[in-house]
Amino acid sequence: MPNVPCVLALAFTSLLGCLPRTEPADLLALTPDIPANRAMQTRMFDTPNERELLSASAAVLQDLGFQIEESQRDIGFLRAVKERSAREYGQYVRQALVLILSLGKILQPVDLHQQIAAALVTHPLNPESTRQEVRIKFYRIVWKGDGQFDSQYIPPGEQYMEMIRDPDIYQQFFAKLSKAVFLEAHRI
Amino acid sequence: MKGGTMQTRRIWAVIVLAGGLSWHGCAAPEAPPDLLAPTDAQMKIRSLQIKTFDLTDRNAAIRGVIASLQDLGFIIERANESLGLVTAARFAEPNYYDVLTITVTVRQETSEKMSIRANAIYNNKPIEDPKVYQNFFAALQRALFFSQESTSSS
């Protein structure tokens, strides 16, 4: 019976795959990079008109090619998305190299499609509502194509999300917004 | 001859056993009578999820919830002012494949008390770890404090 330990080990590892991945203990804890992110994503405007700021934000997002998906005036909230191709030349080169080096056995999935989204919130900063804060977050969801690992087929549609952390994108948005409302955007 | 009868008996035993097992599969599983009854675990998790704050302005409380969720890296997906409902999600970075979803409801208990409830789900499984909810309420308290400070200072 030399195969029994092997079978047991195999059964155990296959069971391990069934266990749901549990959350890490420090989930939702405040991290040191919060103030920096907040500063990048937030600007203040000296205006009493929150509604005007919100509609100008919607117009700027539309100029940038976004479609507004969700809006709530009472709490100053907007969510907008745009769909684009996520194909990158570099990924195809890497895919080809891996395919050649693995003697045709591994075909890595490449990024095919992406949804770029923006969530924007306006917030009055004082009781007279003469100053407003605008905070926007850009992120993207990427869908991958199909691939092959040895004899196992990897189906397409695997997705992952990443936050957009390039400060230039946020600066461009706020530059456009301050032009649209004829106001200067103050950093926090 | 004797060996032959033993073999037939064995075959019959296997057939009866297999028949019994297949019948067992056909029996409809009965719903336990306490299905949907509140369990102790549910009551415990509920008490972790709810926290009462001394606040008067409901709209400001909802905005505070949104600010704290944004600080924690969440993307606001839906918000409803009249119901006091905010739904947000984020992929648990640095692992981009685990999803963390949270729904927060804000309810005015009395004119000076606001009860805020957070339901967090990690990969389709409710989070039962008290620490996670404590972390969230700490972030919320901080956001509410900052917004109060900015309104009172100016």
XYZ file of C-alpha atoms in Angstrom:
342
model
C 0.000 0.000 0.000
C 2.584 2.627 -0.924
C -0.024 4.844 -2.567
C -2.137 5.523 0.536
C -0.123 8.531 1.814
C -0.130 9.944 -1.703
C -3.903 9.589 -1.994
C -4.439 11.125 1.450
C -2.162 14.044 0.634
C -3.984 14.583 -2.656
C -7.393 14.440 -0.957
C -6.227 16.921 1.655
C -4.875 19.412 -0.871
C -8.053 19.171 -2.938
C -10.059 19.910 0.222
C -7.851 22.915 0.925
C -9.002 24.391 -2.352
C -12.597 24.155 -1.146
C -11.968 26.253 1.956
C -13.242 29.806 1.458
C -10.534 32.411 1.730
C -11.090 34.312 4.941
C -10.604 37.981 5.531
C -7.368 39.348 6.991
C -7.620 40.585 10.578
C -6.593 44.180 9.860
C -9.377 44.686 7.328
C -10.883 48.209 7.400
C -8.096 49.498 9.622
C -6.892 53.045 8.987
C -3.598 53.043 7.101
C -0.916 55.750 6.909
C -1.462 56.384 3.174
C -5.032 57.668 3.748
C -4.150 61.406 4.090
C -2.016 61.361 0.919
C -4.794 59.669 -1.094
C -7.317 62.079 0.325
C -5.208 65.082 -0.635
C -4.784 63.784 -4.180
C -8.506 63.095 -4.638
C -9.931 66.200 -2.948
C -10.203 69.922 -3.796
C -12.121 72.759 -2.139
C -14.155 75.410 -3.903
C -15.444 78.718 -2.488
C -19.015 78.496 -3.681
C -22.376 78.207 -1.912
C -23.869 76.300 -4.825
C -23.379 72.578 -4.304
C -25.848 71.734 -7.035
C -23.958 73.797 -9.603
C -20.707 72.097 -8.606
C -22.308 68.677 -8.998
C -23.767 69.400 -12.417
C -20.475 70.945 -13.573
C -18.704 67.771 -12.396
C -21.141 65.682 -14.407
C -20.463 67.847 -17.464
C -16.674 67.482 -17.051
C -17.002 63.709 -16.703
C -19.113 63.662 -19.867
C -16.430 65.701 -21.639
C -13.935 63.036 -20.593
C -16.101 60.385 -22.270
C -17.842 59.007 -19.179
C -21.482 58.004 -18.937
C -23.236 58.999 -15.706
C -24.690 55.879 -14.135
C -25.877 56.993 -10.744
C -26.637 60.372 -9.212
C -28.002 61.544 -5.863
C -28.367 65.286 -5.412
C -29.275 65.200 -1.695
C -25.919 63.801 -0.699
C -23.980 65.103 -3.690
C -23.036 61.799 -5.270
C -22.206 60.837 -8.866
C -20.888 57.642 -10.420
C -19.759 57.500 -14.034
C -18.169 54.815 -16.201
C -16.564 54.377 -19.595
C -15.667 51.173 -21.396
C -12.409 50.883 -23.292
C -10.110 48.231 -24.706
C -7.358 47.121 -22.314
C -5.120 45.485 -24.922
C -1.452 46.336 -24.472
C 1.374 45.615 -26.870
C 3.754 44.617 -24.043
C 1.439 41.919 -22.754
C 1.231 40.266 -26.169
C 5.038 40.259 -26.418
C 5.263 38.638 -22.961
C 2.593 36.109 -23.886
C 4.548 35.112 -27.010
C 7.842 34.854 -25.082
C 6.284 32.658 -22.363
C 4.675 30.483 -25.041
C 8.018 29.932 -26.779
C 9.984 29.364 -23.550
C 7.404 26.878 -22.210
C 7.531 24.988 -25.541
C 3.954 25.891 -26.386
C 2.480 24.738 -23.070
C 1.622 27.985 -21.298
C -0.527 30.645 -22.958
C -0.908 33.493 -20.480
C -4.230 35.365 -20.567
C -3.886 39.016 -21.576
C -6.040 41.996 -20.577
C -8.841 42.449 -23.108
C -11.393 44.910 -21.863
C -11.616 47.509 -19.133
C -14.223 49.649 -17.461
C -12.889 52.933 -16.122
C -15.120 54.361 -13.435
C -15.286 57.502 -11.335
C -17.125 58.006 -8.039
C -17.547 61.662 -7.056
C -18.895 63.185 -3.850
C -19.443 66.841 -2.969
C -19.583 67.924 0.643
C -20.296 71.342 2.228
C -17.552 72.307 4.667
C -19.377 74.841 6.860
C -22.954 75.367 8.114
C -23.515 78.348 5.797
C -22.365 76.075 2.935
C -20.084 78.716 1.431
C -17.254 76.237 0.877
C -17.602 72.890 -0.828
C -15.298 69.929 -1.033
C -15.186 67.680 -4.102
C -13.675 64.239 -3.835
C -13.297 61.950 -6.829
C -11.930 58.441 -7.126
C -10.933 56.832 -10.402
C -10.580 53.088 -10.706
C -10.664 50.449 -13.399
C -11.981 46.918 -13.694
C -10.092 44.762 -16.204
C -11.351 41.580 -17.873
C -8.848 39.015 -19.104
C -8.992 36.824 -22.190
C -8.598 33.047 -22.331
C -5.400 31.089 -21.956
C -3.926 27.646 -21.584
C -1.847 26.072 -18.826
C -0.429 22.752 -20.043
C -3.570 20.786 -20.949
C -5.880 22.916 -18.814
C -7.907 25.607 -20.555
C -8.270 28.922 -18.736
C -11.669 30.400 -19.618
C -11.923 34.120 -20.427
C -13.642 36.636 -18.144
C -11.389 36.625 -15.092
C -11.438 40.146 -13.677
C -9.465 42.301 -11.316
C -9.761 45.846 -10.115
C -7.192 48.527 -9.509
C -7.366 52.017 -8.133
C -5.928 54.692 -10.411
C -3.176 56.387 -8.419
C -1.664 58.642 -11.075
C -1.878 62.221 -9.627
C -1.884 63.722 -13.170
C -5.310 62.240 -13.913
C -6.768 63.828 -10.790
C -5.064 67.161 -11.532
C -6.449 67.177 -15.070
C -9.954 66.508 -13.810
C -9.818 69.289 -11.214
C -8.268 71.736 -13.716
C -11.216 71.110 -16.050
C -13.712 71.371 -13.187
C -12.354 74.705 -11.935
C -12.544 76.062 -15.489
C -16.125 74.881 -15.763
C -17.272 76.621 -12.562
C -14.971 79.679 -12.993
C -13.509 79.032 -9.545
C -10.125 78.220 -8.188
C -9.639 74.727 -6.804
C -7.905 74.825 -3.425
C -5.886 71.901 -2.205
C -6.697 70.639 1.273
C -21.162 -25.401 -4.532
C -20.770 -23.847 -1.111
C -18.459 -21.168 -2.503
C -21.121 -20.370 -5.129
C -23.854 -19.682 -2.520
C -21.468 -17.468 -0.563
C -20.836 -15.459 -3.687
C -24.578 -15.122 -4.462
C -25.190 -13.993 -0.870
C -22.466 -11.427 -1.176
C -23.913 -10.099 -4.436
C -27.372 -9.881 -2.824
C -25.937 -8.021 0.146
C -24.281 -5.494 -2.192
C -27.539 -5.070 -4.154
C -29.567 -4.512 -0.962
C -26.975 -2.055 0.349
C -26.876 -0.133 -2.940
C -30.690 -0.107 -3.059
C -30.856 1.210 0.484
C -28.353 3.939 -0.310
C -30.193 4.997 -3.467
C -33.497 5.149 -1.518
C -31.781 7.254 1.061
C -30.927 9.760 -1.665
C -34.599 9.931 -2.695
C -35.868 10.889 0.761
C -36.674 14.613 0.718
C -34.592 16.482 3.289
C -36.933 18.015 5.823
C -36.527 21.631 6.711
C -35.476 22.033 10.314
C -38.230 23.748 12.330
C -35.893 26.497 13.543
C -35.031 27.617 10.012
C -35.181 31.436 9.830
C -35.435 31.622 13.606
C -32.959 34.113 15.062
C -29.904 32.356 16.398
C -27.561 33.517 19.124
C -24.805 33.981 16.570
C -27.041 36.279 14.525
C -27.922 38.372 17.550
C -24.258 38.631 18.425
C -23.183 39.709 14.954
C -26.061 42.189 14.848
C -24.892 43.818 18.044
C -21.411 44.145 16.521
C -22.778 45.747 13.378
C -24.820 48.463 15.073
C -23.473 51.515 16.835
C -25.366 54.535 18.104
C -23.947 58.019 17.725
C -25.004 61.317 19.324
C -25.927 63.103 16.124
C -28.851 65.243 15.109
C -28.348 65.760 11.377
C -29.165 62.634 9.356
C -27.840 64.037 6.096
C -24.519 64.897 7.775
C -24.357 61.370 9.197
C -24.803 59.843 5.719
C -22.139 62.173 4.329
C -19.868 61.132 7.195
C -20.425 57.464 6.330
C -19.537 58.181 2.686
C -16.394 60.102 3.712
C -15.213 57.281 5.987
C -15.837 54.637 3.312
C -13.873 56.713 0.808
C -11.018 57.057 3.299
C -10.973 53.275 3.634
C -10.554 52.938 -0.126
C -14.119 51.956 -0.964
C -15.911 52.913 -4.137
C -19.435 54.150 -3.426
C -21.744 52.135 -5.665
C -25.166 53.283 -4.547
C -26.463 55.825 -2.099
C -30.021 56.661 -1.160
C -30.642 59.661 1.019
C -34.291 59.002 1.841
C -33.570 55.465 3.054
C -30.211 56.346 4.584
C -28.520 53.611 2.596
C -24.952 53.484 1.277
C -23.481 50.500 -0.583
C -19.791 50.379 -1.381
C -17.287 47.819 -2.598
C -13.592 47.385 -2.952
C -11.194 44.678 -3.985
C -9.154 43.701 -0.959
C -5.789 45.062 -2.087
C -3.050 43.916 -2.558
C -4.964 40.788 -3.552
C -6.992 42.118 -6.456
C -9.254 39.078 -6.679
C -10.981 39.183 -3.256
C -14.035 41.410 -3.061
C -15.166 43.265 0.016
C -18.689 44.716 -0.037
C -20.288 46.831 2.669
C -23.787 48.188 3.157
C -24.324 50.901 5.741
C -27.752 52.043 6.907
C -28.303 55.223 8.890
C -31.452 55.397 10.987
C -32.625 58.192 13.247
C -33.600 56.659 16.587
C -34.497 59.797 18.497
C -33.938 63.453 17.641
C -30.455 63.221 19.129
C -29.470 59.630 18.461
C -28.472 58.073 15.169
C -28.076 54.330 14.823
C -25.661 53.211 12.135
C -25.466 49.614 10.959
C -22.753 48.147 8.750
C -22.952 44.773 7.005
C -19.644 43.654 5.535
C -19.244 40.725 3.150
C -15.956 39.180 2.104
C -16.163 37.020 -1.027
C -19.898 36.281 -0.531
C -19.381 35.380 3.120
C -20.522 37.689 5.939
C -17.727 38.970 8.131
C -18.190 37.934 11.754
C -14.923 39.243 13.122
C -15.724 41.998 15.701
C -12.360 43.659 15.011
C -13.374 44.524 11.427
C -16.518 46.333 12.597
C -14.570 48.088 15.348
C -12.109 49.287 12.703
C -14.951 50.583 10.562
C -16.630 52.446 13.412
C -13.267 53.944 14.431
C -12.861 55.286 10.882
C -16.454 56.550 10.921
C -15.998 58.293 14.255
C -12.906 59.985 12.879
C -14.703 61.150 9.714
C -17.667 62.452 11.735
C -15.318 64.241 14.107
C -13.454 65.918 11.242
C -16.653 67.041 9.558
C -17.978 68.450 12.853
C -14.706 70.218 13.446
C -14.697 71.787 9.989
C -18.281 72.973 10.397
C -17.719 74.427 13.866
C -14.391 76.136 13.070
C -15.663 78.140 10.113
